[in-house]
Amino acid sequence: MKLSVATLALFAAVAEAFQAGKPTARARTGLNGEGSAETLVKTPPAGVDPAFDALVKANFPGAVNNKELATRVVGLLEEKGFTPENTLLATSVCADELARELEDEFVDVYGTNFNLGGLSGFPFAGNTGWGAMSAHVPDNGYCLTIHGPHVGITKDGVIGKVERSGIALVDSCCGSAIAASRYLQAITDGSANINPKIQSFSDFQQGAVQELILPFGQRLARAENRMRELPYALYDSQEVMVNDIINTGKAKIKKGLAVLGGIQINTSPDTFDYFHPLRFDYYDENGNMVENMLPYLR
Protein backbone atom coordinates (compact mmCIF):
# COMPACT_ATOMS: atom_id res chain seq x y z
CA MET A 1 0.00 0.00 0.00
CA LYS A 2 1.41 3.36 -1.03
CA LEU A 3 1.54 5.94 1.71
CA SER A 4 1.51 9.66 0.92
CA VAL A 5 3.20 12.42 2.87
CA ALA A 6 -0.06 13.12 4.72
CA THR A 7 -0.35 9.51 5.82
CA LEU A 8 3.30 9.39 6.90
CA ALA A 9 2.69 12.56 8.86
CA LEU A 10 -0.33 10.99 10.51
CA PHE A 11 1.70 7.98 11.70
CA ALA A 12 4.44 10.22 13.03
CA ALA A 13 2.08 12.57 14.85
CA VAL A 14 0.33 9.73 16.60
CA ALA A 15 3.62 8.11 17.62
CA GLU A 16 4.91 11.40 19.03
CA ALA A 17 1.74 11.85 21.07
CA PHE A 18 2.42 8.61 22.94
CA GLN A 19 6.17 8.78 23.56
CA ALA A 20 5.84 9.64 27.24
CA GLY A 21 4.59 6.31 28.58
CA LYS A 22 0.96 5.80 29.48
CA PRO A 23 -1.18 8.78 28.49
CA THR A 24 -3.07 10.70 31.18
CA ALA A 25 -5.79 11.31 28.59
CA ARG A 26 -6.42 9.62 25.29
CA ALA A 27 -4.41 11.30 22.56
CA ARG A 28 -5.79 12.17 19.16
CA THR A 29 -4.46 11.60 15.71
CA GLY A 30 -3.12 14.62 13.83
CA LEU A 31 -1.63 15.59 10.50
CA ASN A 32 1.59 17.36 11.44
CA GLY A 33 5.15 16.07 11.55
CA GLU A 34 7.00 13.52 9.46
CA GLY A 35 8.37 10.05 10.11
CA SER A 36 8.87 6.53 8.87
CA ALA A 37 5.52 4.80 8.31
CA GLU A 38 7.22 1.43 7.96
CA THR A 39 8.82 1.76 11.39
CA LEU A 40 5.61 2.92 13.03
CA VAL A 41 3.52 0.12 11.55
CA LYS A 42 5.92 -2.52 12.89
CA THR A 43 6.32 -0.91 16.31
CA PRO A 44 3.54 -1.41 18.91
CA PRO A 45 2.08 1.95 19.95
CA ALA A 46 3.78 3.42 23.00
CA GLY A 47 1.51 3.38 26.03
CA VAL A 48 -0.21 0.12 25.16
CA ASP A 49 -0.33 -2.28 28.10
CA PRO A 50 0.43 -5.70 26.53
CA ALA A 51 -1.49 -7.60 29.21
CA PHE A 52 -4.59 -5.42 28.87
CA ASP A 53 -4.29 -5.46 25.08
CA ALA A 54 -4.33 -9.27 25.20
CA LEU A 55 -7.31 -9.19 27.57
CA VAL A 56 -9.36 -7.02 25.22
CA LYS A 57 -8.49 -9.12 22.19
CA ALA A 58 -9.26 -12.37 24.02
CA ASN A 59 -12.78 -11.10 24.65
CA PHE A 60 -13.17 -9.33 21.31
CA PRO A 61 -11.08 -11.17 18.69
CA GLY A 62 -10.34 -8.86 15.78
CA ALA A 63 -10.35 -5.67 17.85
CA VAL A 64 -7.70 -3.00 17.20
CA ASN A 65 -6.91 0.08 19.26
CA ASN A 66 -8.28 3.38 18.00
CA LYS A 67 -4.88 4.73 17.00
CA GLU A 68 -4.17 1.72 14.84
CA LEU A 69 -7.67 1.80 13.33
CA ALA A 70 -7.48 5.50 12.43
CA THR A 71 -4.09 5.23 10.74
CA ARG A 72 -5.18 2.22 8.66
CA VAL A 73 -8.52 3.73 7.64
CA VAL A 74 -7.08 7.13 6.71
CA GLY A 75 -4.30 5.53 4.66
CA LEU A 76 -6.69 3.25 2.77
CA LEU A 77 -9.14 6.02 2.01
CA GLU A 78 -6.40 8.37 0.89
CA GLU A 79 -5.67 5.91 -1.90
CA LYS A 80 -9.30 6.32 -3.00
CA GLY A 81 -8.98 10.10 -3.08
CA PHE A 82 -10.39 10.97 0.37
CA THR A 83 -8.70 14.03 1.90
CA PRO A 84 -9.54 16.29 4.85
CA GLU A 85 -10.63 18.94 2.36
CA ASN A 86 -13.03 16.85 0.27
CA THR A 87 -14.46 14.43 2.85
CA LEU A 88 -17.49 14.75 5.11
CA LEU A 89 -17.44 12.54 8.20
CA ALA A 90 -20.83 11.16 9.28
CA THR A 91 -21.20 9.18 12.49
CA SER A 92 -23.88 7.08 14.12
CA VAL A 93 -22.63 6.32 17.62
CA CYS A 94 -24.20 6.46 21.08
CA ALA A 95 -24.89 9.72 22.90
CA ASP A 96 -22.54 8.58 25.71
CA GLU A 97 -19.49 10.84 25.97
CA LEU A 98 -17.23 7.78 25.78
CA ALA A 99 -18.44 7.23 22.23
CA ARG A 100 -16.84 10.55 21.29
CA GLU A 101 -13.38 8.99 21.69
CA LEU A 102 -13.61 7.15 18.37
CA GLU A 103 -15.49 9.99 16.73
CA ASP A 104 -12.87 12.53 17.78
CA GLU A 105 -10.03 10.45 16.31
CA PHE A 106 -11.55 10.96 12.87
CA VAL A 107 -12.76 14.51 13.51
CA ASP A 108 -9.12 15.44 14.08
CA VAL A 109 -8.40 14.27 10.54
CA TYR A 110 -11.52 15.18 8.56
CA GLY A 111 -12.99 18.03 10.57
CA THR A 112 -16.44 18.33 12.10
CA ASN A 113 -18.88 15.47 11.69
CA PHE A 114 -22.56 15.12 10.80
CA ASN A 115 -24.32 13.23 13.60
CA LEU A 116 -26.77 10.53 12.49
CA GLY A 117 -26.91 8.55 15.73
CA GLY A 118 -28.75 8.28 19.01
CA LEU A 119 -28.90 5.92 21.97
CA SER A 120 -26.87 2.72 21.56
CA GLY A 121 -25.61 4.04 18.21
CA PHE A 122 -28.81 3.47 16.23
CA PRO A 123 -29.08 5.85 13.22
CA PHE A 124 -32.22 7.59 14.47
CA ALA A 125 -31.69 10.53 12.08
CA GLY A 126 -33.00 8.10 9.49
CA ASN A 127 -33.48 8.71 5.78
CA THR A 128 -34.19 12.41 6.33
CA GLY A 129 -30.95 12.89 8.22
CA TRP A 130 -29.02 10.97 5.57
CA GLY A 131 -30.49 13.18 2.85
CA ALA A 132 -29.47 16.32 4.71
CA MET A 133 -25.98 14.92 5.33
CA SER A 134 -25.56 14.00 1.66
CA ALA A 135 -26.25 17.58 0.64
CA HIS A 136 -23.32 18.71 2.80
CA VAL A 137 -20.71 16.52 1.07
CA PRO A 138 -18.21 18.79 -0.73
CA ASP A 139 -18.59 19.09 -4.50
CA ASN A 140 -16.81 16.15 -6.16
CA GLY A 141 -16.18 14.88 -2.63
CA TYR A 142 -16.60 11.83 -0.46
CA CYS A 143 -18.33 10.67 2.70
CA LEU A 144 -16.95 8.43 5.44
CA THR A 145 -19.72 6.99 7.61
CA ILE A 146 -18.84 5.29 10.92
CA HIS A 147 -21.48 3.46 12.92
CA GLY A 148 -21.94 0.93 15.69
CA PRO A 149 -22.83 0.31 19.33
CA HIS A 150 -20.35 0.45 22.19
CA VAL A 151 -19.48 -1.66 25.21
CA GLY A 152 -17.22 -1.14 28.19
CA ILE A 153 -14.55 -3.38 29.67
CA THR A 154 -12.80 -2.73 32.98
CA LYS A 155 -9.11 -3.19 33.67
CA ASP A 156 -9.85 -6.56 35.24
CA GLY A 157 -11.96 -7.74 32.31
CA VAL A 158 -15.55 -7.12 33.40
CA ILE A 159 -17.62 -6.56 30.24
CA GLY A 160 -20.47 -4.06 30.37
CA LYS A 161 -18.68 -1.90 32.96
CA VAL A 162 -16.06 0.82 32.59
CA GLU A 163 -14.01 3.22 34.70
CA ARG A 164 -14.92 6.86 33.99
CA SER A 165 -12.84 9.95 34.64
CA GLY A 166 -13.76 11.69 37.90
CA ILE A 167 -16.22 8.97 38.99
CA ALA A 168 -15.22 6.48 41.68
CA LEU A 169 -18.03 4.06 40.85
CA VAL A 170 -17.36 1.63 38.01
CA ASP A 171 -20.23 2.45 35.67
CA SER A 172 -22.36 0.55 33.17
CA CYS A 173 -21.47 0.90 29.49
CA CYS A 174 -23.60 1.04 27.39
CA GLY A 175 -26.36 1.99 29.83
CA SER A 176 -29.03 2.16 27.13
CA ALA A 177 -28.07 -1.26 25.76
CA ILE A 178 -27.99 -2.87 29.20
CA ALA A 179 -31.41 -1.42 30.09
CA ALA A 180 -32.80 -2.78 26.82
CA SER A 181 -31.20 -6.15 27.52
CA ARG A 182 -32.83 -6.32 30.96
CA TYR A 183 -36.21 -5.45 29.44
CA LEU A 184 -35.75 -8.17 26.84
CA GLN A 185 -34.67 -10.68 29.49
CA ALA A 186 -37.77 -9.87 31.53
CA ILE A 187 -39.96 -10.52 28.48
CA THR A 188 -38.18 -13.81 27.87
CA ASP A 189 -38.71 -15.05 31.43
CA GLY A 190 -42.25 -13.65 31.64
CA SER A 191 -41.70 -11.11 34.40
CA ALA A 192 -41.99 -7.95 32.29
CA ASN A 193 -44.86 -5.51 32.64
CA ILE A 194 -45.39 -4.85 28.94
CA ASN A 195 -46.96 -1.50 28.10
CA PRO A 196 -48.82 -1.65 24.77
CA LYS A 197 -49.19 2.13 24.60
CA ILE A 198 -47.20 4.26 22.18
CA GLN A 199 -43.79 5.13 23.61
CA SER A 200 -43.53 8.48 25.33
CA PHE A 201 -41.77 11.20 23.36
CA SER A 202 -39.69 11.92 26.46
CA ASP A 203 -37.94 8.54 26.07
CA PHE A 204 -38.84 7.33 22.60
CA GLN A 205 -35.27 6.42 21.58
CA GLN A 206 -34.90 3.98 24.47
CA GLY A 207 -38.30 2.52 23.63
CA ALA A 208 -37.14 2.03 20.06
CA VAL A 209 -33.89 0.34 21.17
CA GLN A 210 -35.91 -2.11 23.26
CA GLU A 211 -38.22 -2.93 20.37
CA LEU A 212 -35.40 -3.25 17.85
CA ILE A 213 -33.55 -5.95 19.80
CA LEU A 214 -36.65 -8.05 20.52
CA PRO A 215 -35.80 -10.50 17.70
CA PHE A 216 -32.51 -11.30 19.47
CA GLY A 217 -34.02 -12.48 22.75
CA GLN A 218 -33.23 -16.18 22.33
CA ARG A 219 -29.76 -15.43 20.98
CA LEU A 220 -28.91 -13.43 24.10
CA ALA A 221 -30.54 -15.98 26.40
CA ARG A 222 -28.32 -18.73 24.95
CA ALA A 223 -25.13 -16.65 24.98
CA GLU A 224 -22.24 -17.85 27.13
CA ASN A 225 -21.61 -14.23 28.13
CA ARG A 226 -24.68 -12.03 27.64
CA MET A 227 -22.78 -8.75 28.02
CA ARG A 228 -20.21 -9.77 25.43
CA GLU A 229 -22.90 -10.89 22.98
CA LEU A 230 -25.11 -7.83 23.52
CA PRO A 231 -23.16 -5.33 21.36
CA TYR A 232 -23.02 -7.83 18.50
CA ALA A 233 -26.78 -8.36 18.67
CA LEU A 234 -27.23 -4.59 18.68
CA TYR A 235 -24.89 -4.27 15.71
CA ASP A 236 -26.87 -6.83 13.71
CA SER A 237 -30.09 -4.99 14.55
CA GLN A 238 -28.55 -1.67 13.53
CA GLU A 239 -27.31 -3.10 10.24
CA VAL A 240 -30.93 -3.55 9.12
CA MET A 241 -31.53 0.18 9.60
CA VAL A 242 -28.14 1.21 8.24
CA ASN A 243 -28.54 -0.85 5.07
CA ASP A 244 -32.03 0.52 4.47
CA ILE A 245 -30.82 4.10 4.89
CA ILE A 246 -27.74 3.61 2.72
CA ASN A 247 -29.56 1.73 -0.03
CA THR A 248 -32.21 4.44 -0.13
CA GLY A 249 -29.80 7.36 -0.21
CA LYS A 250 -26.42 6.14 -1.45
CA ALA A 251 -26.93 7.61 -4.92
CA LYS A 252 -26.99 11.08 -3.35
CA ILE A 253 -23.34 10.78 -2.33
CA LYS A 254 -21.28 12.68 -4.86
CA LYS A 255 -18.02 10.87 -5.65
CA GLY A 256 -17.71 8.00 -3.21
CA LEU A 257 -18.85 6.57 0.11
CA ALA A 258 -16.99 4.48 2.68
CA VAL A 259 -18.97 2.74 5.43
CA LEU A 260 -17.10 1.57 8.53
CA GLY A 261 -19.17 -0.42 11.00
CA GLY A 262 -18.26 -2.28 14.15
CA ILE A 263 -18.18 -2.39 17.93
CA GLN A 264 -16.62 0.38 20.02
CA ILE A 265 -14.87 -0.98 23.10
CA ASN A 266 -14.47 1.67 25.78
CA THR A 267 -11.81 1.34 28.48
CA SER A 268 -10.49 3.30 31.46
CA PRO A 269 -9.21 6.87 30.91
CA ASP A 270 -5.53 5.82 30.98
CA THR A 271 -5.76 3.07 28.35
CA PHE A 272 -6.53 3.02 24.65
CA ASP A 273 -10.06 2.45 23.45
CA TYR A 274 -10.59 -0.29 20.86
CA PHE A 275 -12.82 -1.00 17.87
CA HIS A 276 -13.84 -4.33 16.37
CA PRO A 277 -14.40 -3.61 12.66
CA LEU A 278 -17.15 -5.74 11.15
CA ARG A 279 -17.73 -3.84 7.91
CA PHE A 280 -15.66 -1.54 5.71
CA ASP A 281 -17.32 -1.09 2.32
CA TYR A 282 -16.57 1.30 -0.52
CA TYR A 283 -19.30 2.58 -2.84
CA ASP A 284 -18.56 4.37 -6.10
CA GLU A 285 -20.21 7.53 -7.43
CA ASN A 286 -23.09 5.46 -8.83
CA GLY A 287 -23.89 3.93 -5.46
CA ASN A 288 -22.46 0.52 -6.30
CA MET A 289 -20.59 -1.34 -3.56
CA VAL A 290 -17.35 -2.04 -5.40
CA GLU A 291 -14.92 -3.13 -2.69
CA ASN A 292 -14.90 -4.84 0.69
CA MET A 293 -11.93 -3.28 2.48
CA LEU A 294 -12.43 -5.08 5.79
CA PRO A 295 -9.52 -7.51 5.27
CA TYR A 296 -7.11 -4.54 5.27
CA LEU A 297 -8.14 -3.65 8.83
CA ARG A 298 -7.40 -7.09 10.27
Coordinates of C-alpha atoms in Angstrom, one line a residue:
M1 CA 0.0 0.0 0.0
K2 CA 1.4 3.4 -1.0
L3 CA 1.5 5.9 1.7
S4 CA 1.5 9.7 0.9
V5 CA 3.2 12.4 2.9
A6 CA -0.1 13.1 4.7
T7 CA -0.3 9.5 5.8
L8 CA 3.3 9.4 6.9
A9 CA 2.7 12.6 8.9
L10 CA -0.3 11.0 10.5
F11 CA 1.7 8.0 11.7
A12 CA 4.4 10.2 13.0
A13 CA 2.1 12.6 14.8
V14 CA 0.3 9.7 16.6
A15 CA 3.6 8.1 17.6
E16 CA 4.9 11.4 19.0
A17 CA 1.7 11.8 21.1
F18 CA 2.4 8.6 22.9
Q19 CA 6.2 8.8 23.6
A20 CA 5.8 9.6 27.2
G21 CA 4.6 6.3 28.6
K22 CA 1.0 5.8 29.5
P23 CA -1.2 8.8 28.5
T24 CA -3.1 10.7 31.2
A25 CA -5.8 11.3 28.6
R26 CA -6.4 9.6 25.3
A27 CA -4.4 11.3 22.6
R28 CA -5.8 12.2 19.2
T29 CA -4.5 11.6 15.7
G30 CA -3.1 14.6 13.8
L31 CA -1.6 15.6 10.5
N32 CA 1.6 17.4 11.4
G33 CA 5.1 16.1 11.5
E34 CA 7.0 13.5 9.5
G35 CA 8.4 10.0 10.1
S36 CA 8.9 6.5 8.9
A37 CA 5.5 4.8 8.3
E38 CA 7.2 1.4 8.0
T39 CA 8.8 1.8 11.4
L40 CA 5.6 2.9 13.0
V41 CA 3.5 0.1 11.5
K42 CA 5.9 -2.5 12.9
T43 CA 6.3 -0.9 16.3
P44 CA 3.5 -1.4 18.9
P45 CA 2.1 2.0 20.0
A46 CA 3.8 3.4 23.0
G47 CA 1.5 3.4 26.0
V48 CA -0.2 0.1 25.2
D49 CA -0.3 -2.3 28.1
P50 CA 0.4 -5.7 26.5
A51 CA -1.5 -7.6 29.2
F52 CA -4.6 -5.4 28.9
D53 CA -4.3 -5.5 25.1
A54 CA -4.3 -9.3 25.2
L55 CA -7.3 -9.2 27.6
V56 CA -9.4 -7.0 25.2
K57 CA -8.5 -9.1 22.2
A58 CA -9.3 -12.4 24.0
N59 CA -12.8 -11.1 24.7
F60 CA -13.2 -9.3 21.3
P61 CA -11.1 -11.2 18.7
G62 CA -10.3 -8.9 15.8
A63 CA -10.3 -5.7 17.8
V64 CA -7.7 -3.0 17.2
N65 CA -6.9 0.1 19.3
N66 CA -8.3 3.4 18.0
K67 CA -4.9 4.7 17.0
E68 CA -4.2 1.7 14.8
L69 CA -7.7 1.8 13.3
A70 CA -7.5 5.5 12.4
T71 CA -4.1 5.2 10.7
R72 CA -5.2 2.2 8.7
V73 CA -8.5 3.7 7.6
V74 CA -7.1 7.1 6.7
G75 CA -4.3 5.5 4.7
L76 CA -6.7 3.2 2.8
L77 CA -9.1 6.0 2.0
E78 CA -6.4 8.4 0.9
E79 CA -5.7 5.9 -1.9
K80 CA -9.3 6.3 -3.0
G81 CA -9.0 10.1 -3.1
F82 CA -10.4 11.0 0.4
T83 CA -8.7 14.0 1.9
P84 CA -9.5 16.3 4.9
E85 CA -10.6 18.9 2.4
N86 CA -13.0 16.8 0.3
T87 CA -14.5 14.4 2.8
L88 CA -17.5 14.7 5.1
L89 CA -17.4 12.5 8.2
A90 CA -20.8 11.2 9.3
T91 CA -21.2 9.2 12.5
S92 CA -23.9 7.1 14.1
V93 CA -22.6 6.3 17.6
C94 CA -24.2 6.5 21.1
A95 CA -24.9 9.7 22.9
D96 CA -22.5 8.6 25.7
E97 CA -19.5 10.8 26.0
L98 CA -17.2 7.8 25.8
A99 CA -18.4 7.2 22.2
R100 CA -16.8 10.6 21.3
E101 CA -13.4 9.0 21.7
L102 CA -13.6 7.2 18.4
E103 CA -15.5 10.0 16.7
D104 CA -12.9 12.5 17.8
E105 CA -10.0 10.5 16.3
F106 CA -11.6 11.0 12.9
V107 CA -12.8 14.5 13.5
D108 CA -9.1 15.4 14.1
V109 CA -8.4 14.3 10.5
Y110 CA -11.5 15.2 8.6
G111 CA -13.0 18.0 10.6
T112 CA -16.4 18.3 12.1
N113 CA -18.9 15.5 11.7
F114 CA -22.6 15.1 10.8
N115 CA -24.3 13.2 13.6
L116 CA -26.8 10.5 12.5
G117 CA -26.9 8.6 15.7
G118 CA -28.8 8.3 19.0
L119 CA -28.9 5.9 22.0
S120 CA -26.9 2.7 21.6
G121 CA -25.6 4.0 18.2
F122 CA -28.8 3.5 16.2
P123 CA -29.1 5.8 13.2
F124 CA -32.2 7.6 14.5
A125 CA -31.7 10.5 12.1
G126 CA -33.0 8.1 9.5
N127 CA -33.5 8.7 5.8
T128 CA -34.2 12.4 6.3
G129 CA -30.9 12.9 8.2
W130 CA -29.0 11.0 5.6
G131 CA -30.5 13.2 2.9
A132 CA -29.5 16.3 4.7
M133 CA -26.0 14.9 5.3
S134 CA -25.6 14.0 1.7
A135 CA -26.2 17.6 0.6
H136 CA -23.3 18.7 2.8
V137 CA -20.7 16.5 1.1
P138 CA -18.2 18.8 -0.7
D139 CA -18.6 19.1 -4.5
N140 CA -16.8 16.1 -6.2
G141 CA -16.2 14.9 -2.6
Y142 CA -16.6 11.8 -0.5
C143 CA -18.3 10.7 2.7
L144 CA -17.0 8.4 5.4
T145 CA -19.7 7.0 7.6
I146 CA -18.8 5.3 10.9
H147 CA -21.5 3.5 12.9
G148 CA -21.9 0.9 15.7
P149 CA -22.8 0.3 19.3
H150 CA -20.3 0.5 22.2
V151 CA -19.5 -1.7 25.2
G152 CA -17.2 -1.1 28.2
I153 CA -14.6 -3.4 29.7
T154 CA -12.8 -2.7 33.0
K155 CA -9.1 -3.2 33.7
D156 CA -9.8 -6.6 35.2
G157 CA -12.0 -7.7 32.3
V158 CA -15.5 -7.1 33.4
I159 CA -17.6 -6.6 30.2
G160 CA -20.5 -4.1 30.4
K161 CA -18.7 -1.9 33.0
V162 CA -16.1 0.8 32.6
E163 CA -14.0 3.2 34.7
R164 CA -14.9 6.9 34.0
S165 CA -12.8 9.9 34.6
G166 CA -13.8 11.7 37.9
I167 CA -16.2 9.0 39.0
A168 CA -15.2 6.5 41.7
L169 CA -18.0 4.1 40.8
V170 CA -17.4 1.6 38.0
D171 CA -20.2 2.4 35.7
S172 CA -22.4 0.6 33.2
C173 CA -21.5 0.9 29.5
C174 CA -23.6 1.0 27.4
G175 CA -26.4 2.0 29.8
S176 CA -29.0 2.2 27.1
A177 CA -28.1 -1.3 25.8
I178 CA -28.0 -2.9 29.2
A179 CA -31.4 -1.4 30.1
A180 CA -32.8 -2.8 26.8
S181 CA -31.2 -6.2 27.5
R182 CA -32.8 -6.3 31.0
Y183 CA -36.2 -5.4 29.4
L184 CA -35.8 -8.2 26.8
Q185 CA -34.7 -10.7 29.5
A186 CA -37.8 -9.9 31.5
I187 CA -40.0 -10.5 28.5
T188 CA -38.2 -13.8 27.9
D189 CA -38.7 -15.0 31.4
G190 CA -42.2 -13.6 31.6
S191 CA -41.7 -11.1 34.4
A192 CA -42.0 -8.0 32.3
N193 CA -44.9 -5.5 32.6
I194 CA -45.4 -4.8 28.9
N195 CA -47.0 -1.5 28.1
P196 CA -48.8 -1.6 24.8
K197 CA -49.2 2.1 24.6
I198 CA -47.2 4.3 22.2
Q199 CA -43.8 5.1 23.6
S200 CA -43.5 8.5 25.3
F201 CA -41.8 11.2 23.4
S202 CA -39.7 11.9 26.5
D203 CA -37.9 8.5 26.1
F204 CA -38.8 7.3 22.6
Q205 CA -35.3 6.4 21.6
Q206 CA -34.9 4.0 24.5
G207 CA -38.3 2.5 23.6
A208 CA -37.1 2.0 20.1
V209 CA -33.9 0.3 21.2
Q210 CA -35.9 -2.1 23.3
E211 CA -38.2 -2.9 20.4
L212 CA -35.4 -3.3 17.8
I213 CA -33.5 -6.0 19.8
L214 CA -36.6 -8.0 20.5
P215 CA -35.8 -10.5 17.7
F216 CA -32.5 -11.3 19.5
G217 CA -34.0 -12.5 22.7
Q218 CA -33.2 -16.2 22.3
R219 CA -29.8 -15.4 21.0
L220 CA -28.9 -13.4 24.1
A221 CA -30.5 -16.0 26.4
R222 CA -28.3 -18.7 25.0
A223 CA -25.1 -16.6 25.0
E224 CA -22.2 -17.8 27.1
N225 CA -21.6 -14.2 28.1
R226 CA -24.7 -12.0 27.6
M227 CA -22.8 -8.7 28.0
R228 CA -20.2 -9.8 25.4
E229 CA -22.9 -10.9 23.0
L230 CA -25.1 -7.8 23.5
P231 CA -23.2 -5.3 21.4
Y232 CA -23.0 -7.8 18.5
A233 CA -26.8 -8.4 18.7
L234 CA -27.2 -4.6 18.7
Y235 CA -24.9 -4.3 15.7
D236 CA -26.9 -6.8 13.7
S237 CA -30.1 -5.0 14.5
Q238 CA -28.6 -1.7 13.5
E239 CA -27.3 -3.1 10.2
V240 CA -30.9 -3.5 9.1
M241 CA -31.5 0.2 9.6
V242 CA -28.1 1.2 8.2
N243 CA -28.5 -0.8 5.1
D244 CA -32.0 0.5 4.5
I245 CA -30.8 4.1 4.9
I246 CA -27.7 3.6 2.7
N247 CA -29.6 1.7 0.0
T248 CA -32.2 4.4 -0.1
G249 CA -29.8 7.4 -0.2
K250 CA -26.4 6.1 -1.5
A251 CA -26.9 7.6 -4.9
K252 CA -27.0 11.1 -3.4
I253 CA -23.3 10.8 -2.3
K254 CA -21.3 12.7 -4.9
K255 CA -18.0 10.9 -5.7
G256 CA -17.7 8.0 -3.2
L257 CA -18.9 6.6 0.1
A258 CA -17.0 4.5 2.7
V259 CA -19.0 2.7 5.4
L260 CA -17.1 1.6 8.5
G261 CA -19.2 -0.4 11.0
G262 CA -18.3 -2.3 14.2
I263 CA -18.2 -2.4 17.9
Q264 CA -16.6 0.4 20.0
I265 CA -14.9 -1.0 23.1
N266 CA -14.5 1.7 25.8
T267 CA -11.8 1.3 28.5
S268 CA -10.5 3.3 31.5
P269 CA -9.2 6.9 30.9
D270 CA -5.5 5.8 31.0
T271 CA -5.8 3.1 28.3
F272 CA -6.5 3.0 24.6
D273 CA -10.1 2.4 23.4
Y274 CA -10.6 -0.3 20.9
F275 CA -12.8 -1.0 17.9
H276 CA -13.8 -4.3 16.4
P277 CA -14.4 -3.6 12.7
L278 CA -17.2 -5.7 11.1
R279 CA -17.7 -3.8 7.9
F280 CA -15.7 -1.5 5.7
D281 CA -17.3 -1.1 2.3
Y282 CA -16.6 1.3 -0.5
Y283 CA -19.3 2.6 -2.8
D284 CA -18.6 4.4 -6.1
E285 CA -20.2 7.5 -7.4
N286 CA -23.1 5.5 -8.8
G287 CA -23.9 3.9 -5.5
N288 CA -22.5 0.5 -6.3
M289 CA -20.6 -1.3 -3.6
V290 CA -17.3 -2.0 -5.4
E291 CA -14.9 -3.1 -2.7
N292 CA -14.9 -4.8 0.7
M293 CA -11.9 -3.3 2.5
L294 CA -12.4 -5.1 5.8
P295 CA -9.5 -7.5 5.3
Y296 CA -7.1 -4.5 5.3
L297 CA -8.1 -3.6 8.8
R298 CA -7.4 -7.1 10.3

